[in-house]
């Protein structure tokens, strides 16, 4: 069987593991297993299904530190962020455990006598899912926890960047008590590999629902295949998230939020800031505060608590970042940071923690003089690289914020209620923050984007239940005769001649 390696991006000599690449036969077998397990799992009472999710949450809690360390070792986010990643999965379990005792339908009055109407949430069937490596615990939990509670069975192709984390995610689900065949994992790469084979299973009729978290390009392909098969996938894609600082903002607070939004996880979050939009009255003052904070950041070994960001997720992400710097920066742009590119012991970051030559680290890069017609304005860069743009007023800020075609997250810093009101009404992103960063989610608030960021599907909270259940309407006629709605209904005519 073909294999792939997982390496520590903070120390490329540290090989985390070698994993089998599942071919078409293995992928089909996993789907068939899920299909046959569905017959039993859908009949398991929902509170019992949720009981297994309760166990999973407890196991995640018990193993939080160990799993967080694996996340950091495998994809390089700082340990405190990895702990947040795992905690989000625990919170998701806690939320959905009690949903297993709800999953409410309705009883609805009928227009006919001796007849009852009901609605039920029914599971969709086999749920196939492909995820990215930047949130290797939280994002799968957002999908699988509600999918399983709702009675679906699953096939998962986790990111090739985080196979060991994914292995333990699946092991914890198994130890929580999930029956054989309910949750199936196929490891491998994306294009022309396991990911592509899994998408093919939609064409083969083995999958009833698809979930994808990753790049817009791949999401579009999955959307095409699902659309052709009359399925509505859950697509959670890229972003070019704006953060606006108005003239009345608390600049210290805004600078702290922008630093986290731009450089948290080395800019490798779907919700990372892509365009920093500054009101012209405060641009100079803000940049002075902000660039000082940037210059003081600690970059380096992600196991160390004090660092702002660690390495890129893998060598591939560093290469893409270097390509972006070369391809997207134009002669009229001004780089507010020097140097740029890869951090090495020859080309050093002043506050580096550890040995840069062991891993794949990048300098922070901030590009100014960006115009809306420039490619970089509307291109997701997915690294420690973002633009600075200037606006005269809120209308202009909104045009810049909404003009990229993406619509995932957004943020504004202001204390003027009229600005906040207009911003909430006119920003087209699925999520927005007022006086907080573009990044950050809670397990019970809908998460998702519009435009190039997704197809309007939402994860988290009660809203996600509509992804993993389909509504069934039931008419129960106890009258013993054929009663026809609208035709036999005993409507009463009003006396239309009556006037007051
Ligand atoms: P990617 O699309 O390259 O890969 C994501 C997953 O898809 C991986 O498991 C990969 O193996 C698989 N894959 C890649 N190409 C494929 C193909 N042709 N066919 C089938 N499977 C394929 O994305 P990435 O670079 O790993 O991750 C970063 C992207 O994910 C960014 O665009 C980021 O914004 C997005 N993302 C979005 C969210 C969200 O919730 N909206 C969350 C995290 C990441």
PDB file of C-alpha atoms and ligand atoms in Angstrom, residues 130-132 134 157-161 189-191 195-196 199 212-215 218 221 236-239 270 317 380 382 408 447, ligand 1:
ATOM      1  CA  UNK A 130     -12.987  15.949   4.139  1.00  0.00           C
ATOM      2  CA  UNK A 131     -11.291  18.408   6.491  1.00  0.00           C
ATOM      3  CA  UNK A 132      -8.286  20.771   6.539  1.00  0.00           C
ATOM      4  CA  UNK A 134      -5.538  23.973  10.646  1.00  0.00           C
ATOM      5  CA  UNK A 157     -10.840  11.694   5.019  1.00  0.00           C
ATOM      6  CA  UNK A 158      -8.891  13.868   7.458  1.00  0.00           C
ATOM      7  CA  UNK A 159      -6.235  16.325   6.371  1.00  0.00           C
ATOM      8  CA  UNK A 160      -3.001  14.743   5.182  1.00  0.00           C
ATOM      9  CA  UNK A 161      -1.295  17.364   7.398  1.00  0.00           C
ATOM     10  CA  UNK A 189      -3.901  12.819   0.148  1.00  0.00           C
ATOM     11  CA  UNK A 190      -6.372  15.018  -1.713  1.00  0.00           C
ATOM     12  CA  UNK A 191      -6.210  15.409  -5.513  1.00  0.00           C
ATOM     13  CA  UNK A 195      -9.972  12.693  -1.179  1.00  0.00           C
ATOM     14  CA  UNK A 196     -10.834  12.372  -4.867  1.00  0.00           C
ATOM     15  CA  UNK A 199     -15.868  12.455  -3.832  1.00  0.00           C
ATOM     16  CA  UNK A 212     -15.979  19.833   3.256  1.00  0.00           C
ATOM     17  CA  UNK A 213     -13.727  22.295   5.079  1.00  0.00           C
ATOM     18  CA  UNK A 214     -10.877  23.527   2.936  1.00  0.00           C
ATOM     19  CA  UNK A 215     -10.035  25.737  -0.012  1.00  0.00           C
ATOM     20  CA  UNK A 218     -11.790  22.158  -3.972  1.00  0.00           C
ATOM     21  CA  UNK A 221     -15.543  20.854  -7.274  1.00  0.00           C
ATOM     22  CA  UNK A 236     -16.849  25.719   4.707  1.00  0.00           C
ATOM     23  CA  UNK A 237     -14.223  27.435   2.567  1.00  0.00           C
ATOM     24  CA  UNK A 238     -11.656  30.216   2.435  1.00  0.00           C
ATOM     25  CA  UNK A 239     -11.814  33.844   3.491  1.00  0.00           C
ATOM     26  CA  UNK A 270     -10.012  30.605   7.564  1.00  0.00           C
ATOM     27  CA  UNK A 317       2.336  26.015   3.217  1.00  0.00           C
ATOM     28  CA  UNK A 380      -6.679  34.460   0.304  1.00  0.00           C
ATOM     29  CA  UNK A 382      -3.292  31.822   4.261  1.00  0.00           C
ATOM     30  CA  UNK A 408     -16.647  34.443   6.056  1.00  0.00           C
ATOM     31  CA  UNK A 447     -20.260  29.351  12.022  1.00  0.00           C
TER      32      UNK A 447
HETATM   33  P1  LIG B   1      -7.198  22.119   0.728  1.00  0.00           P
HETATM   34  O1  LIG B   1      -8.506  22.384   0.063  1.00  0.00           O
HETATM   35  O2  LIG B   1      -5.981  22.012  -0.099  1.00  0.00           O
HETATM   36  O3  LIG B   1      -7.262  20.739   1.565  1.00  0.00           O
HETATM   37  C1  LIG B   1      -8.297  20.488   2.494  1.00  0.00           C
HETATM   38  C2  LIG B   1      -8.604  18.995   2.474  1.00  0.00           C
HETATM   39  O4  LIG B   1      -9.025  18.608   1.187  1.00  0.00           O
HETATM   40  C3  LIG B   1      -7.429  18.100   2.821  1.00  0.00           C
HETATM   41  O5  LIG B   1      -7.900  16.993   3.540  1.00  0.00           O
HETATM   42  C4  LIG B   1      -6.912  17.657   1.456  1.00  0.00           C
HETATM   43  O6  LIG B   1      -6.239  16.426   1.505  1.00  0.00           O
HETATM   44  C5  LIG B   1      -8.200  17.579   0.664  1.00  0.00           C
HETATM   45  N1  LIG B   1      -8.052  17.860  -0.771  1.00  0.00           N
HETATM   46  C6  LIG B   1      -7.240  18.745  -1.375  1.00  0.00           C
HETATM   47  N2  LIG B   1      -7.419  18.727  -2.722  1.00  0.00           N
HETATM   48  C7  LIG B   1      -8.393  17.818  -2.957  1.00  0.00           C
HETATM   49  C8  LIG B   1      -9.015  17.339  -4.160  1.00  0.00           C
HETATM   50  N3  LIG B   1      -8.704  17.815  -5.358  1.00  0.00           N
HETATM   51  N4  LIG B   1      -9.958  16.386  -4.032  1.00  0.00           N
HETATM   52  C9  LIG B   1     -10.307  15.904  -2.819  1.00  0.00           C
HETATM   53  N5  LIG B   1      -9.746  16.310  -1.665  1.00  0.00           N
HETATM   54  C10 LIG B   1      -8.806  17.268  -1.729  1.00  0.00           C
HETATM   55  O7  LIG B   1      -7.045  23.214   1.870  1.00  0.00           O
HETATM   56  P2  LIG B   1      -5.793  23.458   2.841  1.00  0.00           P
HETATM   57  O8  LIG B   1      -4.810  24.286   2.123  1.00  0.00           O
HETATM   58  O9  LIG B   1      -5.365  22.195   3.460  1.00  0.00           O
HETATM   59  O10 LIG B   1      -6.485  24.313   3.979  1.00  0.00           O
HETATM   60  C11 LIG B   1      -6.600  25.670   3.945  1.00  0.00           C
HETATM   61  C12 LIG B   1      -7.930  26.133   3.384  1.00  0.00           C
HETATM   62  O11 LIG B   1      -9.007  25.668   4.204  1.00  0.00           O
HETATM   63  C13 LIG B   1      -8.036  27.645   3.389  1.00  0.00           C
HETATM   64  O12 LIG B   1      -8.675  28.077   2.222  1.00  0.00           O
HETATM   65  C14 LIG B   1      -8.905  27.913   4.623  1.00  0.00           C
HETATM   66  O13 LIG B   1      -9.542  29.170   4.595  1.00  0.00           O
HETATM   67  C15 LIG B   1      -9.860  26.760   4.538  1.00  0.00           C
HETATM   68  N6  LIG B   1     -10.518  26.510   5.832  1.00  0.00           N
HETATM   69  C16 LIG B   1     -11.835  26.875   5.970  1.00  0.00           C
HETATM   70  C17 LIG B   1     -12.470  26.718   7.185  1.00  0.00           C
HETATM   71  C18 LIG B   1     -13.913  27.139   7.367  1.00  0.00           C
HETATM   72  O14 LIG B   1     -14.528  26.721   8.353  1.00  0.00           O
HETATM   73  N7  LIG B   1     -14.475  27.947   6.481  1.00  0.00           N
HETATM   74  C19 LIG B   1     -11.768  26.180   8.276  1.00  0.00           C
HETATM   75  C20 LIG B   1     -10.444  25.796   8.094  1.00  0.00           C
HETATM   76  C21 LIG B   1      -9.824  25.973   6.863  1.00  0.00           C
END
